Amino acid sequence: MPDNAKIIPMPVPAGAQIDICEVGPRDGFQIEKTIIPTDKKIAIVEGLMDAGLKKIQITSFVSPRAVPQLADAAEVLAGVERRPGVVFSALVPNAKGAERAAETQVDIMGLFCSASESHNRKNVNASIEETLNRFLPVAEIARAAGKTVQGGVATVFGCPFEGEVPPASVVRIARFYRDLGITDLNLGDTTGMATPTTVKAVLAALREAVPEMTVTLHFHNTRGVGLANVMVGLAEGVTHYDSSIGGLGGCPFAAGATGNICTEDLVYLLEESGYRTGVDLPRLIEVSKLTQSVIGRELPGQVMKAGPRLQHHAMDAVSTAAG
Ligand code: COA
Ligand code: ZN
C-alpha cells in the first residue's frame, strides 16, 4: 500500500463486491409500534436469504421494556434456519444482553454508543463513559462464546438534540473499540444528518486515527441524500453498507427518525454502477412487497414500485394519448 493511502482515498474499483448488511429486521422492526408476529419476522429473514443477502442484522438483545418489538430476539434466532455463508448479527447494549445473545446462534454482537452525550443518554440511559465501560464485560462474554464483536457509533454525522457532532467525538469511541481488539466499525447516521461533506470529514478523521479498522456506513434517508452519501463512500473506498428492506427503519429514541437507505434501491444503484452485490433484485423486490404487507402500510422504497430498469411493461396496460 502506498504511503499516502491513508490520506488520499482510493475509489472502490468497478466490478468489486460490495458487502451489504440487511438491518430491516432490527432497525426496521424496532420503530414499528404494532408487534409483528415472530413467524412473520422469520419468513422475512428467510426471504432475504433466498434473495442472496449474506449478512443480516436480525434483532437486538436490548431491554424488552425499551424496545418491546424485539422482545422475541431469542425466538427469532431459534426459528431461523442457518444457511451456509450467511451471518447473523444483533445489537447488544450490556452484559445482560450479551448473556442472552451468547445462548443463541447469533454470530456477531454489535455494540453501540452515540457520539453525542444527549442521544446516548436517551438511547441507553447512561453517559458515553459509562456505556463504554459496560462493553468490557460484553466483549469478554462474546469472545468466551465464540462470537465476533463489532463496534457501532450512533449520531456520527449529527445529533437531533445537539446538532453538529465533532469528528473527534467519533474518533474517541473508535479508538476505544480498536483498543478492545475490535476491527469492524459501524458509523451510524441515526437521523439522516450525513451529507457528502460530513461523510468525507468523518472518514478523513478515522483514516488518520484508526486506519486498521474496516468501516461500514449506516445511512438513513431522512433527508433524501442517503444514496448520494453511498456514492461518496464508494469514492472514498468504503465497501461495506447497511440498508433496510423497503426502506424501513429508525431509532425510537431520536426525534424525527425515519427509514434506512432501502436495500433494493441500494442493490439497484450498485449493480447499475458496475459493482457486484450477489443479490437477486427481482427476488428482493418480492421480499420488500411481503414486508410491506406484513407492516400494513406503504414503504418508502422506490425500485419496488417501479421495478428493475429494463423490466418491460405490457403496452396495452397503458392508454394511448390521443388528441
Ligand atoms: N435485555 C433484557 N433485559 C435487560 C437488559 C437486556 N439487555 N438490560 C437490562 N435489562 C433489564 C434489567 O434486568 C432490569 O430488569 P428488572 O427491572 O426486571 O430487574 C431492567 O431492564 C432495568 O435494567 P437497567 O440496567 O437499569 O437498564 P436501564 O433501564 O437503565 O436501560 C438499557 C438500559 C441499555 C438496557 C436500555 O436503555 C436499552 O435497552 N436501550 C436500547 C435502546 C435501543 O435499542 N435503541 C435502538 C438502537 S440505536
Ligand atoms: Zn439506524
CSV table of C-alpha atoms and ligand atoms in Angstrom, one decimal:
chain,number,residue,atom,x,y,z
A,1,MET,CA,0.0,0.0,0.0
A,2,PRO,CA,1.5,3.4,-0.9
A,3,ASP,CA,2.3,5.7,2.0
A,4,ASN,CA,-0.4,8.2,1.0
A,5,ALA,CA,-3.2,5.5,1.1
A,6,LYS,CA,-4.3,6.9,4.5
A,7,ILE,CA,-4.5,10.4,3.2
A,8,ILE,CA,-5.7,10.1,-0.4
A,9,PRO,CA,-8.9,8.0,-0.6
A,10,MET,CA,-8.9,5.2,-3.2
A,11,PRO,CA,-12.3,4.8,-5.0
A,12,VAL,CA,-13.7,1.3,-4.9
A,13,PRO,CA,-12.9,-0.1,-8.4
A,14,ALA,CA,-15.8,-1.1,-10.7
A,15,GLY,CA,-16.5,-4.8,-10.5
A,16,ALA,CA,-15.8,-5.0,-6.8
A,17,GLN,CA,-18.0,-7.0,-4.4
A,18,ILE,CA,-19.9,-4.7,-2.1
A,19,ASP,CA,-20.9,-6.0,1.3
A,20,ILE,CA,-24.5,-5.3,2.3
A,21,CYS,CA,-25.8,-5.9,5.8
A,22,GLU,CA,-29.6,-6.0,5.8
A,23,VAL,CA,-30.8,-4.3,9.0
A,24,GLY,CA,-34.5,-4.2,8.4
A,25,PRO,CA,-35.3,-7.0,11.0
A,26,ARG,CA,-33.6,-4.8,13.6
A,27,ASP,CA,-33.5,-1.1,12.7
A,28,GLY,CA,-36.7,-1.5,10.7
A,29,PHE,CA,-38.9,-3.5,13.0
A,30,GLN,CA,-37.7,-1.6,16.2
A,31,ILE,CA,-39.6,1.5,15.2
A,32,GLU,CA,-42.9,-0.3,14.4
A,33,LYS,CA,-45.5,0.1,17.2
A,34,THR,CA,-47.6,-2.9,16.4
A,35,ILE,CA,-45.9,-6.2,17.4
A,36,ILE,CA,-45.0,-8.2,14.3
A,37,PRO,CA,-45.6,-12.0,14.9
A,38,THR,CA,-42.3,-13.9,15.3
A,39,ASP,CA,-43.2,-16.3,12.4
A,40,LYS,CA,-43.7,-13.3,10.1
A,41,LYS,CA,-40.3,-11.9,11.1
A,42,ILE,CA,-38.7,-15.3,10.4
A,43,ALA,CA,-40.4,-15.5,7.0
A,44,ILE,CA,-39.0,-12.1,6.0
A,45,VAL,CA,-35.5,-13.2,7.1
A,46,GLU,CA,-35.8,-16.4,5.1
A,47,GLY,CA,-36.9,-14.4,2.1
A,48,LEU,CA,-33.9,-12.1,2.5
A,49,MET,CA,-31.6,-15.1,2.5
A,50,ASP,CA,-33.4,-16.6,-0.6
A,51,ALA,CA,-32.7,-13.3,-2.4
A,52,GLY,CA,-28.9,-13.7,-1.7
A,53,LEU,CA,-28.2,-11.5,1.3
A,54,LYS,CA,-25.3,-12.9,3.3
A,55,LYS,CA,-25.4,-10.6,6.4
A,56,ILE,CA,-28.5,-9.9,8.3
A,57,GLN,CA,-28.9,-7.8,11.5
A,58,ILE,CA,-31.7,-9.9,12.8
A,59,THR,CA,-32.7,-8.4,16.2
A,60,SER,CA,-31.4,-6.7,19.4
A,61,PHE,CA,-30.8,-8.1,22.8
A,62,VAL,CA,-31.9,-4.8,24.4
A,63,SER,CA,-34.4,-4.3,27.3
A,64,PRO,CA,-37.8,-5.5,26.2
A,65,ARG,CA,-39.2,-2.6,28.1
A,66,ALA,CA,-37.2,-0.2,25.9
A,67,VAL,CA,-38.0,-1.9,22.7
A,68,PRO,CA,-41.0,-4.3,23.1
A,69,GLN,CA,-41.0,-5.2,19.4
A,70,LEU,CA,-37.7,-7.1,19.8
A,71,ALA,CA,-38.6,-9.0,23.0
A,72,ASP,CA,-38.7,-12.2,20.9
A,73,ALA,CA,-35.0,-11.9,19.9
A,74,ALA,CA,-34.1,-15.5,21.1
A,75,GLU,CA,-37.2,-16.9,19.4
A,76,VAL,CA,-36.4,-15.3,16.1
A,77,LEU,CA,-32.9,-16.7,16.2
A,78,ALA,CA,-34.1,-20.1,17.3
A,79,GLY,CA,-36.6,-20.2,14.4
A,80,VAL,CA,-34.3,-19.1,11.5
A,81,GLU,CA,-32.7,-21.9,9.6
A,82,ARG,CA,-28.9,-21.5,9.3
A,83,ARG,CA,-27.7,-21.2,5.6
A,84,PRO,CA,-24.1,-21.7,4.5
A,85,GLY,CA,-22.2,-18.4,4.2
A,86,VAL,CA,-24.9,-16.3,6.0
A,87,VAL,CA,-24.0,-14.5,9.2
A,88,PHE,CA,-26.5,-13.1,11.7
A,89,SER,CA,-25.7,-10.1,13.9
A,90,ALA,CA,-27.6,-8.5,16.8
A,91,LEU,CA,-27.2,-5.3,18.8
A,92,VAL,CA,-26.1,-5.9,22.4
A,93,PRO,CA,-26.1,-2.9,24.9
A,94,ASN,CA,-24.8,-4.5,28.1
A,95,ALA,CA,-23.7,-7.7,29.8
A,96,LYS,CA,-27.2,-8.9,30.3
A,97,GLY,CA,-27.8,-8.6,26.5
A,98,ALA,CA,-24.5,-10.4,25.8
A,99,GLU,CA,-25.5,-13.3,28.1
A,100,ARG,CA,-28.9,-13.6,26.3
A,101,ALA,CA,-27.2,-13.4,22.9
A,102,ALA,CA,-24.5,-15.9,23.8
A,103,GLU,CA,-27.1,-18.6,24.1
A,104,THR,CA,-28.3,-18.2,20.5
A,105,GLN,CA,-26.9,-18.9,17.1
A,106,VAL,CA,-26.1,-15.2,16.5
A,107,ASP,CA,-22.6,-14.8,15.0
A,108,ILE,CA,-21.9,-11.1,15.7
A,109,MET,CA,-22.7,-9.0,18.7
A,110,GLY,CA,-22.9,-5.3,17.8
A,111,LEU,CA,-22.0,-2.8,20.4
A,112,PHE,CA,-23.4,0.7,20.1
A,113,CYS,CA,-22.7,4.1,21.7
A,114,SER,CA,-23.7,7.5,20.4
A,115,ALA,CA,-21.1,10.1,19.7
A,116,SER,CA,-23.3,12.8,21.4
A,117,GLU,CA,-24.0,12.6,25.1
A,118,SER,CA,-27.7,13.6,24.9
A,119,HIS,CA,-28.6,10.9,22.3
A,120,ASN,CA,-26.6,8.3,24.2
A,121,ARG,CA,-28.5,9.2,27.4
A,122,LYS,CA,-31.9,8.9,25.6
A,123,ASN,CA,-30.9,5.6,23.9
A,124,VAL,CA,-29.2,3.7,26.6
A,125,ASN,CA,-29.9,5.7,29.8
A,126,ALA,CA,-26.2,6.3,30.5
A,127,SER,CA,-23.2,8.6,29.7
A,128,ILE,CA,-20.8,7.7,26.9
A,129,GLU,CA,-18.1,6.9,29.6
A,130,GLU,CA,-20.5,4.5,31.4
A,131,THR,CA,-21.6,2.9,28.2
A,132,LEU,CA,-18.0,2.2,27.0
A,133,ASN,CA,-17.2,0.7,30.4
A,134,ARG,CA,-20.2,-1.6,30.1
A,135,PHE,CA,-18.6,-3.0,26.9
A,136,LEU,CA,-15.6,-4.5,28.7
A,137,PRO,CA,-17.6,-7.5,30.1
A,138,VAL,CA,-19.7,-7.7,26.9
A,139,ALA,CA,-16.6,-8.3,24.9
A,140,GLU,CA,-15.4,-11.0,27.3
A,141,ILE,CA,-18.8,-12.8,27.3
A,142,ALA,CA,-18.9,-12.6,23.5
A,143,ARG,CA,-15.4,-14.0,23.0
A,144,ALA,CA,-15.9,-16.8,25.5
A,145,ALA,CA,-19.0,-17.8,23.5
A,146,GLY,CA,-17.0,-17.7,20.2
A,147,LYS,CA,-18.9,-14.6,18.8
A,148,THR,CA,-17.4,-11.7,16.9
A,149,VAL,CA,-17.8,-8.2,18.3
A,150,GLN,CA,-18.4,-5.1,16.2
A,151,GLY,CA,-18.3,-1.5,17.3
A,152,GLY,CA,-21.1,0.8,16.4
A,153,VAL,CA,-21.2,4.6,16.8
A,154,ALA,CA,-24.6,6.4,16.6
A,155,THR,CA,-25.3,10.1,15.7
A,156,VAL,CA,-21.9,10.1,13.9
A,157,PHE,CA,-22.9,12.8,11.4
A,158,GLY,CA,-25.1,14.9,13.6
A,159,CYS,CA,-27.3,14.7,16.7
A,160,PRO,CA,-31.1,15.6,16.8
A,161,PHE,CA,-30.5,17.2,20.2
A,162,GLU,CA,-27.1,18.8,19.9
A,163,GLY,CA,-26.7,19.4,16.2
A,164,GLU,CA,-23.1,19.2,14.8
A,165,VAL,CA,-21.1,16.3,16.2
A,166,PRO,CA,-17.3,16.9,16.0
A,167,PRO,CA,-15.4,14.0,14.2
A,168,ALA,CA,-13.2,13.9,17.4
A,169,SER,CA,-16.1,12.5,19.3
A,170,VAL,CA,-16.4,9.7,16.8
A,171,VAL,CA,-12.7,9.1,16.9
A,172,ARG,CA,-12.7,8.8,20.7
A,173,ILE,CA,-15.2,5.9,20.5
A,174,ALA,CA,-13.5,4.3,17.5
A,175,ARG,CA,-10.2,4.3,19.4
A,176,PHE,CA,-11.9,2.7,22.4
A,177,TYR,CA,-13.2,-0.2,20.2
A,178,ARG,CA,-9.8,-0.6,18.5
A,179,ASP,CA,-8.1,-0.9,21.9
A,180,LEU,CA,-10.7,-3.5,22.8
A,181,GLY,CA,-9.4,-5.6,19.8
A,182,ILE,CA,-12.4,-4.8,17.6
A,183,THR,CA,-11.7,-4.4,13.9
A,184,ASP,CA,-15.2,-3.6,12.5
A,185,LEU,CA,-16.5,-0.1,13.0
A,186,ASN,CA,-20.1,0.8,12.1
A,187,LEU,CA,-20.8,4.5,11.5
A,188,GLY,CA,-24.5,5.2,12.2
A,189,ASP,CA,-26.3,8.2,10.7
A,190,THR,CA,-29.1,7.8,13.2
A,191,THR,CA,-31.4,10.6,11.9
A,192,GLY,CA,-30.1,11.1,8.4
A,193,MET,CA,-27.9,14.1,9.0
A,194,ALA,CA,-25.0,12.9,6.9
A,195,THR,CA,-24.1,14.9,3.8
A,196,PRO,CA,-21.3,14.4,1.3
A,197,THR,CA,-19.2,17.0,3.2
A,198,THR,CA,-19.7,15.4,6.6
A,199,VAL,CA,-19.1,11.9,5.3
A,200,LYS,CA,-15.7,13.0,3.8
A,201,ALA,CA,-14.7,14.8,7.0
A,202,VAL,CA,-15.5,11.8,9.3
A,203,LEU,CA,-13.8,9.3,7.0
A,204,ALA,CA,-10.7,11.5,6.8
A,205,ALA,CA,-10.5,11.7,10.6
A,206,LEU,CA,-10.9,7.9,11.0
A,207,ARG,CA,-8.4,7.1,8.3
A,208,GLU,CA,-5.9,9.1,10.2
A,209,ALA,CA,-6.8,7.8,13.7
A,210,VAL,CA,-7.7,4.1,13.2
A,211,PRO,CA,-6.6,3.2,9.7
A,212,GLU,CA,-6.6,-0.5,10.5
A,213,MET,CA,-10.4,-0.6,11.1
A,214,THR,CA,-12.9,-1.7,8.5
A,215,VAL,CA,-15.7,0.9,8.2
A,216,THR,CA,-19.4,0.1,7.5
A,217,LEU,CA,-21.6,3.1,6.6
A,218,HIS,CA,-25.1,3.1,8.0
A,219,PHE,CA,-27.1,5.8,6.4
A,220,HIS,CA,-30.7,6.8,6.9
A,221,ASN,CA,-32.6,8.5,4.1
A,222,THR,CA,-34.3,11.0,6.3
A,223,ARG,CA,-33.4,14.0,4.1
A,224,GLY,CA,-33.2,12.2,0.8
A,225,VAL,CA,-29.5,12.1,0.4
A,226,GLY,CA,-28.8,8.5,1.6
A,227,LEU,CA,-27.7,7.1,-1.7
A,228,ALA,CA,-25.7,10.2,-2.6
A,229,ASN,CA,-23.8,9.5,0.6
A,230,VAL,CA,-23.2,5.9,-0.6
A,231,MET,CA,-21.7,7.3,-3.8
A,232,VAL,CA,-19.4,9.4,-1.6
A,233,GLY,CA,-18.5,6.4,0.5
A,234,LEU,CA,-17.6,4.4,-2.7
A,235,ALA,CA,-15.4,7.3,-3.9
A,236,GLU,CA,-13.7,7.2,-0.5
A,237,GLY,CA,-13.0,3.5,-0.7
A,238,VAL,CA,-15.8,2.2,1.6
A,239,THR,CA,-17.1,-1.3,0.6
A,240,HIS,CA,-19.5,-2.0,3.5
A,241,TYR,CA,-23.0,-0.6,3.8
A,242,ASP,CA,-26.1,-1.2,5.9
A,243,SER,CA,-29.6,-0.9,4.4
A,244,SER,CA,-33.1,-1.9,5.2
A,245,ILE,CA,-35.7,-3.8,3.1
A,246,GLY,CA,-38.3,-1.4,1.7
A,247,GLY,CA,-36.5,1.5,3.5
A,248,LEU,CA,-38.0,0.6,6.9
A,249,GLY,CA,-36.2,1.9,9.9
A,250,GLY,CA,-35.4,4.4,12.5
A,251,CYS,CA,-34.4,4.9,16.1
A,252,PRO,CA,-37.4,5.2,18.6
A,253,PHE,CA,-35.2,7.4,20.9
A,254,ALA,CA,-34.4,10.1,18.3
A,255,ALA,CA,-36.7,12.9,17.2
A,256,GLY,CA,-37.7,12.8,13.5
A,257,ALA,CA,-36.0,9.4,12.8
A,258,THR,CA,-37.1,7.7,9.6
A,259,GLY,CA,-36.0,4.8,7.4
A,260,ASN,CA,-32.6,3.5,6.5
A,261,ILE,CA,-31.5,3.6,2.9
A,262,CYS,CA,-33.5,1.0,1.1
A,263,THR,CA,-31.9,-2.3,0.3
A,264,GLU,CA,-33.4,-2.9,-3.1
A,265,ASP,CA,-32.7,0.7,-4.1
A,266,LEU,CA,-29.1,0.2,-3.0
A,267,VAL,CA,-28.7,-3.1,-4.9
A,268,TYR,CA,-30.1,-1.4,-8.0
A,269,LEU,CA,-27.7,1.5,-7.7
A,270,LEU,CA,-24.7,-0.7,-7.1
A,271,GLU,CA,-25.4,-3.2,-9.8
A,272,GLU,CA,-26.2,-0.5,-12.4
A,273,SER,CA,-22.9,1.2,-11.4
A,274,GLY,CA,-20.9,-2.0,-12.2
A,275,TYR,CA,-20.5,-3.3,-8.7
A,276,ARG,CA,-21.4,-6.8,-7.5
A,277,THR,CA,-23.8,-7.5,-4.7
A,278,GLY,CA,-24.7,-11.2,-5.0
A,279,VAL,CA,-28.4,-10.2,-4.6
A,280,ASP,CA,-31.2,-11.2,-6.9
A,281,LEU,CA,-33.1,-7.9,-7.4
A,282,PRO,CA,-36.5,-9.3,-8.6
A,283,ARG,CA,-36.5,-11.7,-5.6
A,284,LEU,CA,-35.6,-9.0,-3.2
A,285,ILE,CA,-38.5,-6.9,-4.5
A,286,GLU,CA,-40.8,-9.8,-3.7
A,287,VAL,CA,-39.4,-9.7,-0.1
A,288,SER,CA,-40.0,-6.0,0.0
A,289,LYS,CA,-43.6,-6.5,-1.0
A,290,LEU,CA,-44.0,-9.2,1.6
A,291,THR,CA,-42.6,-6.9,4.2
A,292,GLN,CA,-44.9,-4.1,3.2
A,293,SER,CA,-47.9,-6.4,3.5
A,294,VAL,CA,-46.7,-7.6,7.0
A,295,ILE,CA,-46.2,-4.0,8.2
A,296,GLY,CA,-49.5,-2.9,6.6
A,297,ARG,CA,-48.5,0.4,5.1
A,298,GLU,CA,-46.6,1.7,2.1
A,299,LEU,CA,-42.9,1.6,2.5
A,300,PRO,CA,-40.6,4.3,1.0
A,301,GLY,CA,-38.5,2.0,-1.3
A,302,GLN,CA,-38.8,3.2,-4.9
A,303,VAL,CA,-37.4,0.3,-7.0
A,304,MET,CA,-40.1,-2.0,-5.5
A,305,LYS,CA,-42.7,0.3,-7.1
A,306,ALA,CA,-41.0,1.0,-10.5
A,307,GLY,CA,-39.3,-2.4,-11.0
A,308,PRO,CA,-35.8,-3.0,-12.4
A,309,ARG,CA,-34.8,-0.6,-15.1
A,310,LEU,CA,-35.1,-2.9,-18.1
A,311,GLN,CA,-38.3,-4.5,-17.0
A,312,HIS,CA,-40.7,-4.4,-20.0
A,313,HIS,CA,-44.2,-3.3,-19.3
A,314,ALA,CA,-47.2,-4.5,-21.3
A,315,MET,CA,-48.2,-1.8,-23.8
A,316,ASP,CA,-51.9,-2.5,-23.7
A,317,ALA,CA,-51.8,-1.8,-19.9
A,318,VAL,CA,-51.3,1.9,-20.6
A,319,SER,CA,-53.7,4.1,-22.6
A,320,THR,CA,-52.5,5.9,-25.7
A,321,ALA,CA,-52.6,9.7,-25.7
A,322,ALA,CA,-54.7,10.8,-28.5
A,323,GLY,CA,-55.7,14.4,-29.1
B,1,COA,N1,-32.0,-7.5,28.0
B,1,COA,C1,-33.1,-7.7,28.8
B,1,COA,N2,-33.4,-7.1,29.9
B,1,COA,C2,-32.5,-6.1,30.3
B,1,COA,C3,-31.4,-5.8,29.5
B,1,COA,C4,-31.1,-6.5,28.3
B,1,COA,N3,-30.1,-6.3,27.5
B,1,COA,N4,-30.7,-4.8,30.1
B,1,COA,C5,-31.3,-4.5,31.2
B,1,COA,N5,-32.5,-5.3,31.3
B,1,COA,C6,-33.5,-5.3,32.4
B,1,COA,C7,-32.8,-5.5,33.8
B,1,COA,O1,-32.7,-6.8,34.1
B,1,COA,C8,-33.8,-4.8,34.7
B,1,COA,O2,-34.9,-5.6,34.8
B,1,COA,P1,-35.7,-5.6,36.3
B,1,COA,O3,-36.2,-4.2,36.5
B,1,COA,O4,-36.8,-6.6,36.0
B,1,COA,O5,-34.7,-6.0,37.2
B,1,COA,C9,-34.3,-3.6,33.8
B,1,COA,O6,-34.0,-4.0,32.4
B,1,COA,C10,-33.5,-2.3,34.1
B,1,COA,O7,-32.1,-2.5,34.0
B,1,COA,P2,-31.0,-1.4,33.9
B,1,COA,O8,-29.7,-2.0,33.8
B,1,COA,O9,-31.3,-0.4,35.0
B,1,COA,O10,-31.3,-0.7,32.5
B,1,COA,P3,-31.9,0.7,32.1
B,1,COA,O11,-33.4,0.8,32.4
B,1,COA,O12,-31.0,1.8,32.5
B,1,COA,O13,-31.8,0.6,30.5
B,1,COA,C11,-30.7,-0.3,28.5
B,1,COA,C12,-30.6,0.5,29.8
B,1,COA,C13,-29.4,-0.2,27.8
B,1,COA,C14,-30.9,-1.8,28.9
B,1,COA,C15,-31.9,0.2,27.7
B,1,COA,O14,-31.8,1.6,27.7
B,1,COA,C16,-32.0,-0.3,26.3
B,1,COA,O15,-32.2,-1.5,26.1
B,1,COA,N6,-31.7,0.5,25.3
B,1,COA,C17,-31.7,0.1,23.9
B,1,COA,C18,-32.3,1.1,23.0
B,1,COA,C19,-32.2,0.7,21.6
B,1,COA,O16,-32.3,-0.4,21.2
B,1,COA,N7,-32.1,1.7,20.7
B,1,COA,C20,-32.1,1.5,19.3
B,1,COA,C21,-30.8,1.1,18.8
B,1,COA,S1,-29.9,2.5,18.1
B,2,ZN,ZN,-30.1,3.1,12.1
